[in-house]
mmCIF file of C-alpha atoms in Angstrom:
data_model
loop_
_atom_site.group_PDB
_atom_site.id
_atom_site.type_symbol
_atom_site.label_atom_id
_atom_site.label_comp_id
_atom_site.label_asym_id
_atom_site.label_seq_id
_atom_site.Cartn_x
_atom_site.Cartn_y
_atom_site.Cartn_z
ATOM 1 C CA ASP B 7 -13.626 3.815 15.390
ATOM 2 C CA THR B 8 -12.319 6.898 13.412
ATOM 3 C CA GLY B 9 -9.978 4.873 11.022
ATOM 4 C CA VAL B 10 -10.887 3.935 7.383
ATOM 5 C CA SER B 11 -13.649 1.498 6.810
ATOM 6 C CA GLN B 12 -14.382 -0.618 4.191
ATOM 7 C CA ASP B 13 -17.451 -2.560 3.082
ATOM 8 C CA PRO B 14 -17.783 -5.502 2.407
ATOM 9 C CA ARG B 15 -14.878 -7.317 3.852
ATOM 10 C CA HIS B 16 -15.346 -10.203 1.790
ATOM 11 C CA LYS B 17 -17.167 -10.776 -1.657
ATOM 12 C CA ILE B 18 -17.532 -14.015 -3.682
ATOM 13 C CA THR B 19 -19.067 -13.559 -7.038
ATOM 14 C CA LYS B 20 -19.451 -15.299 -10.228
ATOM 15 C CA ARG B 21 -17.642 -14.583 -13.291
ATOM 16 C CA GLY B 22 -19.487 -11.738 -15.228
ATOM 17 C CA GLN B 23 -21.187 -9.967 -12.270
ATOM 18 C CA ASN B 24 -20.836 -6.586 -11.184
ATOM 19 C CA VAL B 25 -19.559 -5.893 -7.733
ATOM 20 C CA THR B 26 -19.124 -2.419 -5.594
ATOM 21 C CA PHE B 27 -16.873 -1.684 -2.829
ATOM 22 C CA ARG B 28 -17.443 1.152 -0.469
ATOM 23 C CA CYS B 29 -14.840 3.191 1.427
ATOM 24 C CA ASP B 30 -15.355 5.841 4.211
ATOM 25 C CA PRO B 31 -11.907 7.442 4.852
ATOM 26 C CA ILE B 32 -10.772 9.628 7.878
ATOM 27 C CA SER B 33 -13.348 12.273 8.130
ATOM 28 C CA GLU B 34 -10.763 15.120 7.745
ATOM 29 C CA HIS B 35 -8.828 13.645 5.075
ATOM 30 C CA ASN B 36 -9.094 14.965 1.588
ATOM 31 C CA ARG B 37 -7.136 12.384 -0.325
ATOM 32 C CA LEU B 38 -8.580 8.953 -0.879
ATOM 33 C CA TYR B 39 -6.483 6.131 -2.656
ATOM 34 C CA TRP B 40 -7.630 2.710 -4.177
ATOM 35 C CA TYR B 41 -5.050 0.036 -4.271
ATOM 36 C CA ARG B 42 -5.153 -3.544 -5.301
ATOM 37 C CA GLN B 43 -3.179 -6.204 -3.743
ATOM 38 C CA THR B 44 -2.477 -10.056 -4.474
ATOM 39 C CA LEU B 45 -0.667 -12.451 -2.873
ATOM 40 C CA GLY B 46 2.983 -11.961 -2.661
ATOM 41 C CA GLN B 47 2.788 -8.529 -4.097
ATOM 42 C CA GLY B 48 2.727 -5.068 -2.678
ATOM 43 C CA PRO B 49 -0.249 -2.816 -2.984
ATOM 44 C CA GLU B 50 -0.774 -1.652 -6.775
ATOM 45 C CA PHE B 51 -2.008 1.763 -7.292
ATOM 46 C CA LEU B 52 -5.548 1.804 -8.953
ATOM 47 C CA THR B 53 -6.637 5.441 -8.533
ATOM 48 C CA TYR B 54 -6.911 8.527 -6.292
ATOM 49 C CA PHE B 55 -9.117 11.355 -5.341
ATOM 50 C CA GLN B 56 -8.326 14.950 -3.870
ATOM 51 C CA ASN B 57 -11.735 15.867 -2.479
ATOM 52 C CA GLU B 58 -14.470 14.983 -4.910
ATOM 53 C CA ALA B 59 -12.035 15.117 -8.009
ATOM 54 C CA GLN B 60 -10.375 11.879 -9.421
ATOM 55 C CA LEU B 61 -6.955 13.278 -10.252
ATOM 56 C CA GLU B 62 -5.112 10.011 -11.446
ATOM 57 C CA LYS B 63 -6.074 6.360 -12.820
ATOM 58 C CA SER B 64 -3.640 3.741 -13.351
ATOM 59 C CA ARG B 65 -3.014 2.723 -16.942
ATOM 60 C CA LEU B 66 -3.671 -0.893 -15.482
ATOM 61 C CA LEU B 67 -7.112 0.021 -14.800
ATOM 62 C CA SER B 68 -9.556 -1.163 -17.361
ATOM 63 C CA ASP B 69 -12.673 0.305 -18.597
ATOM 64 C CA ARG B 70 -14.506 -2.183 -16.360
ATOM 65 C CA PHE B 71 -13.299 -0.326 -13.285
ATOM 66 C CA SER B 72 -14.916 2.916 -12.265
ATOM 67 C CA ALA B 73 -14.413 4.925 -8.982
ATOM 68 C CA GLU B 74 -16.484 7.698 -7.508
ATOM 69 C CA ARG B 75 -16.083 9.905 -4.588
ATOM 70 C CA PRO B 76 -19.348 12.155 -4.607
ATOM 71 C CA LYS B 77 -19.142 15.011 -2.273
ATOM 72 C CA GLY B 78 -15.689 14.329 -1.416
ATOM 73 C CA SER B 79 -16.712 11.952 1.556
ATOM 74 C CA PHE B 80 -17.098 8.276 0.879
ATOM 75 C CA SER B 81 -15.952 6.373 -2.214
ATOM 76 C CA THR B 82 -17.039 3.583 -4.253
ATOM 77 C CA LEU B 83 -15.186 1.466 -6.459
ATOM 78 C CA GLU B 84 -17.344 -0.660 -9.152
ATOM 79 C CA ILE B 85 -16.066 -3.529 -11.074
ATOM 80 C CA GLN B 86 -18.276 -4.505 -14.166
ATOM 81 C CA ARG B 87 -18.077 -7.987 -15.756
ATOM 82 C CA THR B 88 -15.886 -9.403 -13.274
ATOM 83 C CA GLU B 89 -13.047 -11.756 -14.463
ATOM 84 C CA GLN B 90 -11.114 -14.445 -12.420
ATOM 85 C CA GLY B 91 -8.183 -12.169 -12.602
ATOM 86 C CA ASP B 92 -9.823 -9.593 -10.700
ATOM 87 C CA SER B 93 -9.505 -11.618 -7.458
ATOM 88 C CA ALA B 94 -7.578 -9.777 -5.214
ATOM 89 C CA MET B 95 -7.656 -7.527 -1.973
ATOM 90 C CA TYR B 96 -8.809 -3.909 -2.788
ATOM 91 C CA LEU B 97 -7.529 -1.436 -0.284
ATOM 92 C CA CYS B 98 -8.565 1.954 0.493
ATOM 93 C CA ALA B 99 -6.624 4.324 2.079
ATOM 94 C CA SER B 100 -6.676 8.200 2.855
ATOM 95 C CA SER B 101 -4.551 10.970 3.677
ATOM 96 C CA ALA B 102 -4.484 14.648 4.694
ATOM 97 C CA GLY B 103 -2.568 17.478 2.804
ATOM 98 C CA THR B 104 -2.393 18.959 -0.605
ATOM 99 C CA ASN B 105 1.019 18.873 -1.652
ATOM 100 C CA SER B 106 3.449 16.146 -0.663
ATOM 101 C CA ILE B 107 1.960 12.864 0.563
ATOM 102 C CA GLY B 108 1.903 12.201 4.269
ATOM 103 C CA GLU B 109 1.231 9.069 5.871
ATOM 104 C CA LEU B 110 -1.386 6.804 4.246
ATOM 105 C CA PHE B 111 -4.093 5.231 6.616
ATOM 106 C CA PHE B 112 -5.330 1.845 5.199
ATOM 107 C CA GLY B 113 -8.779 0.313 5.690
ATOM 108 C CA GLU B 114 -8.702 -3.569 6.242
ATOM 109 C CA GLY B 115 -9.640 -4.228 2.886
ATOM 110 C CA SER B 116 -12.186 -5.738 0.648
ATOM 111 C CA ARG B 117 -11.438 -9.195 -0.522
ATOM 112 C CA LEU B 118 -12.940 -10.210 -3.938
ATOM 113 C CA THR B 119 -12.986 -13.868 -4.970
ATOM 114 C CA VAL B 120 -14.291 -14.389 -8.752
ATOM 115 C CA LEU B 121 -15.365 -17.884 -9.455
ATOM 116 C CA ARG V 1 10.944 -2.273 -14.811
ATOM 117 C CA LYS V 2 9.013 -2.089 -11.615
ATOM 118 C CA GLU V 3 9.061 1.345 -10.036
ATOM 119 C CA VAL V 4 10.121 -0.196 -6.585
ATOM 120 C CA GLU V 5 12.231 -3.590 -6.350
ATOM 121 C CA GLN V 6 13.008 -5.609 -3.220
ATOM 122 C CA ASP V 7 14.737 -8.598 -2.238
ATOM 123 C CA PRO V 8 11.681 -10.879 -1.328
ATOM 124 C CA GLY V 9 13.711 -12.722 1.208
ATOM 125 C CA PRO V 10 12.534 -14.340 3.332
ATOM 126 C CA PHE V 11 15.015 -13.623 5.963
ATOM 127 C CA ASN V 12 14.817 -16.088 8.917
ATOM 128 C CA VAL V 13 16.649 -14.774 11.854
ATOM 129 C CA PRO V 14 16.999 -15.533 15.562
ATOM 130 C CA GLU V 15 16.049 -13.357 18.216
ATOM 131 C CA GLY V 16 18.162 -10.567 19.075
ATOM 132 C CA ALA V 17 20.032 -10.621 15.566
ATOM 133 C CA THR V 18 20.228 -7.756 13.315
ATOM 134 C CA VAL V 19 18.733 -7.941 9.916
ATOM 135 C CA ALA V 20 19.094 -5.573 7.016
ATOM 136 C CA PHE V 21 17.785 -5.313 3.634
ATOM 137 C CA ASN V 22 17.293 -2.931 0.585
ATOM 138 C CA CYS V 23 15.201 -1.748 -2.026
ATOM 139 C CA THR V 24 15.860 0.064 -5.373
ATOM 140 C CA TYR V 25 13.447 2.749 -7.055
ATOM 141 C CA SER V 26 13.474 3.763 -10.645
ATOM 142 C CA ASN V 27 11.901 7.186 -10.440
ATOM 143 C CA SER V 28 14.567 9.840 -9.769
ATOM 144 C CA ALA V 29 11.754 12.464 -9.227
ATOM 145 C CA SER V 30 10.550 10.505 -6.346
ATOM 146 C CA GLN V 31 10.105 12.955 -3.375
ATOM 147 C CA SER V 32 9.265 11.026 -0.152
ATOM 148 C CA PHE V 33 10.290 7.543 1.108
ATOM 149 C CA PHE V 34 8.763 5.175 3.551
ATOM 150 C CA TRP V 35 9.014 1.890 5.258
ATOM 151 C CA TYR V 36 5.715 0.537 5.759
ATOM 152 C CA ARG V 37 4.920 -2.935 7.668
ATOM 153 C CA GLN V 38 2.281 -5.389 6.883
ATOM 154 C CA ASP V 39 1.343 -8.563 9.028
ATOM 155 C CA CYS V 40 -0.036 -11.561 7.682
ATOM 156 C CA ARG V 41 -3.665 -10.726 6.172
ATOM 157 C CA LYS V 42 -3.722 -7.144 7.604
ATOM 158 C CA GLU V 43 -3.420 -3.864 5.956
ATOM 159 C CA PRO V 44 -0.139 -2.098 5.615
ATOM 160 C CA LYS V 45 0.786 0.475 8.353
ATOM 161 C CA LEU V 46 3.582 3.031 8.391
ATOM 162 C CA LEU V 47 6.674 1.935 10.048
ATOM 163 C CA MET V 48 8.849 5.109 9.299
ATOM 164 C CA SER V 49 9.610 7.699 6.947
ATOM 165 C CA VAL V 50 13.083 7.785 5.425
ATOM 166 C CA TYR V 51 15.064 11.194 5.310
ATOM 167 C CA SER V 52 18.183 11.913 3.105
ATOM 168 C CA SER V 53 20.534 12.073 6.582
ATOM 169 C CA GLY V 54 19.337 8.836 7.665
ATOM 170 C CA ASN V 55 16.983 8.288 10.733
ATOM 171 C CA GLU V 56 16.531 5.923 13.552
ATOM 172 C CA ASP V 57 13.379 4.880 15.324
ATOM 173 C CA GLY V 58 14.279 2.799 18.326
ATOM 174 C CA ARG V 59 15.711 -0.507 16.834
ATOM 175 C CA PHE V 60 14.951 0.436 13.257
ATOM 176 C CA THR V 61 17.329 2.698 11.104
ATOM 177 C CA ALA V 62 16.532 3.742 7.609
ATOM 178 C CA GLN V 63 18.965 4.968 4.950
ATOM 179 C CA LEU V 64 18.215 6.635 1.650
ATOM 180 C CA ASN V 65 20.927 7.006 -1.006
ATOM 181 C CA ARG V 66 19.469 9.535 -3.602
ATOM 182 C CA ALA V 67 22.453 9.132 -6.094
ATOM 183 C CA SER V 68 22.102 5.291 -6.223
ATOM 184 C CA GLN V 69 18.301 5.256 -5.734
ATOM 185 C CA TYR V 70 18.322 2.847 -3.106
ATOM 186 C CA ILE V 71 16.767 2.592 0.387
ATOM 187 C CA SER V 72 17.660 0.472 3.331
ATOM 188 C CA LEU V 73 16.161 -0.655 6.526
ATOM 189 C CA LEU V 74 18.193 -2.343 9.419
ATOM 190 C CA ILE V 75 16.583 -3.848 12.319
ATOM 191 C CA ARG V 76 18.609 -4.391 15.473
ATOM 192 C CA ASP V 77 18.068 -6.798 18.317
ATOM 193 C CA SER V 78 15.370 -8.469 16.516
ATOM 194 C CA LYS V 79 12.036 -9.345 18.339
ATOM 195 C CA LEU V 80 9.566 -11.956 17.549
ATOM 196 C CA SER V 81 7.105 -9.243 17.026
ATOM 197 C CA ASP V 82 9.200 -7.964 14.165
ATOM 198 C CA SER V 83 8.154 -11.098 12.024
ATOM 199 C CA ALA V 84 6.207 -9.325 9.273
ATOM 200 C CA THR V 85 6.515 -8.071 5.530
ATOM 201 C CA TYR V 86 8.286 -4.940 5.091
ATOM 202 C CA LEU V 87 7.102 -2.615 2.231
ATOM 203 C CA CYS V 88 9.417 -0.292 0.772
ATOM 204 C CA VAL V 89 7.518 2.955 -0.526
ATOM 205 C CA VAL V 90 8.387 5.935 -2.637
ATOM 206 C CA SER V 91 5.952 8.735 -3.576
ATOM 207 C CA ASP V 92 5.456 11.558 -6.011
ATOM 208 C CA TYR V 93 1.454 12.062 -5.895
ATOM 209 C CA LYS V 94 1.059 8.393 -4.993
ATOM 210 C CA LEU V 95 2.658 5.635 -3.139
ATOM 211 C CA SER V 96 4.372 3.238 -4.996
ATOM 212 C CA PHE V 97 4.890 -0.086 -3.234
ATOM 213 C CA GLY V 98 7.596 -2.752 -3.562
ATOM 214 C CA ALA V 99 6.512 -6.349 -3.260
ATOM 215 C CA GLY V 100 7.974 -6.642 0.355
ATOM 216 C CA THR V 101 10.511 -8.136 2.148
ATOM 217 C CA THR V 102 9.502 -10.962 4.693
ATOM 218 C CA VAL V 103 11.518 -11.325 7.819
ATOM 219 C CA THR V 104 10.611 -14.082 10.228
ATOM 220 C CA VAL V 105 12.195 -14.104 13.737
ATOM 221 C CA ARG V 106 12.610 -17.200 15.418
ATOM 222 C CA ALA V 107 12.813 -17.997 19.361
#
């Protein structure tokens, strides 16, 4: 399978714990995006990377969220001191290109439930 | 104001019907426009790009009005398999998604 893969697919955690999600993009794609989606809403932009550089981070993203993409390959999204409001589907997507955005290819997502 | 606003629906239509819906966007500097489709509990997937001159892909027709900042999608001869949420998407360096329009096609 050469699509975008995310791990874990499901995570249940207690409030206050830290969680980390991993995304492996399509290998030749240089752009990688993280989105968050809650029920009844469209995906909400969190951050994106071009190669290993994090170029934009949403104002909605608190300091408890951090993302990395070492070596411009896979990416991790860490949430520290989770809160119940963090419960959502976290979607990773990748795309090729440097200027305008082409098609985004999404992974199946990592569903987080904070108890 | 949200960047992309859509009529959430739901649109409940019989097979064979035509259904159309719009979205509006706030950023006049948006460069590219898309419709994505999302099935229940699945990831979004590109349905079609939207070009200024309007474009068709089979039973689907998309229109863009830059002056009024709205995008439309029309589905002709609806099939049961068209039941999904349709996400209106605009982009500059990132894709901004609307909340989606839910379409249910009934037999």
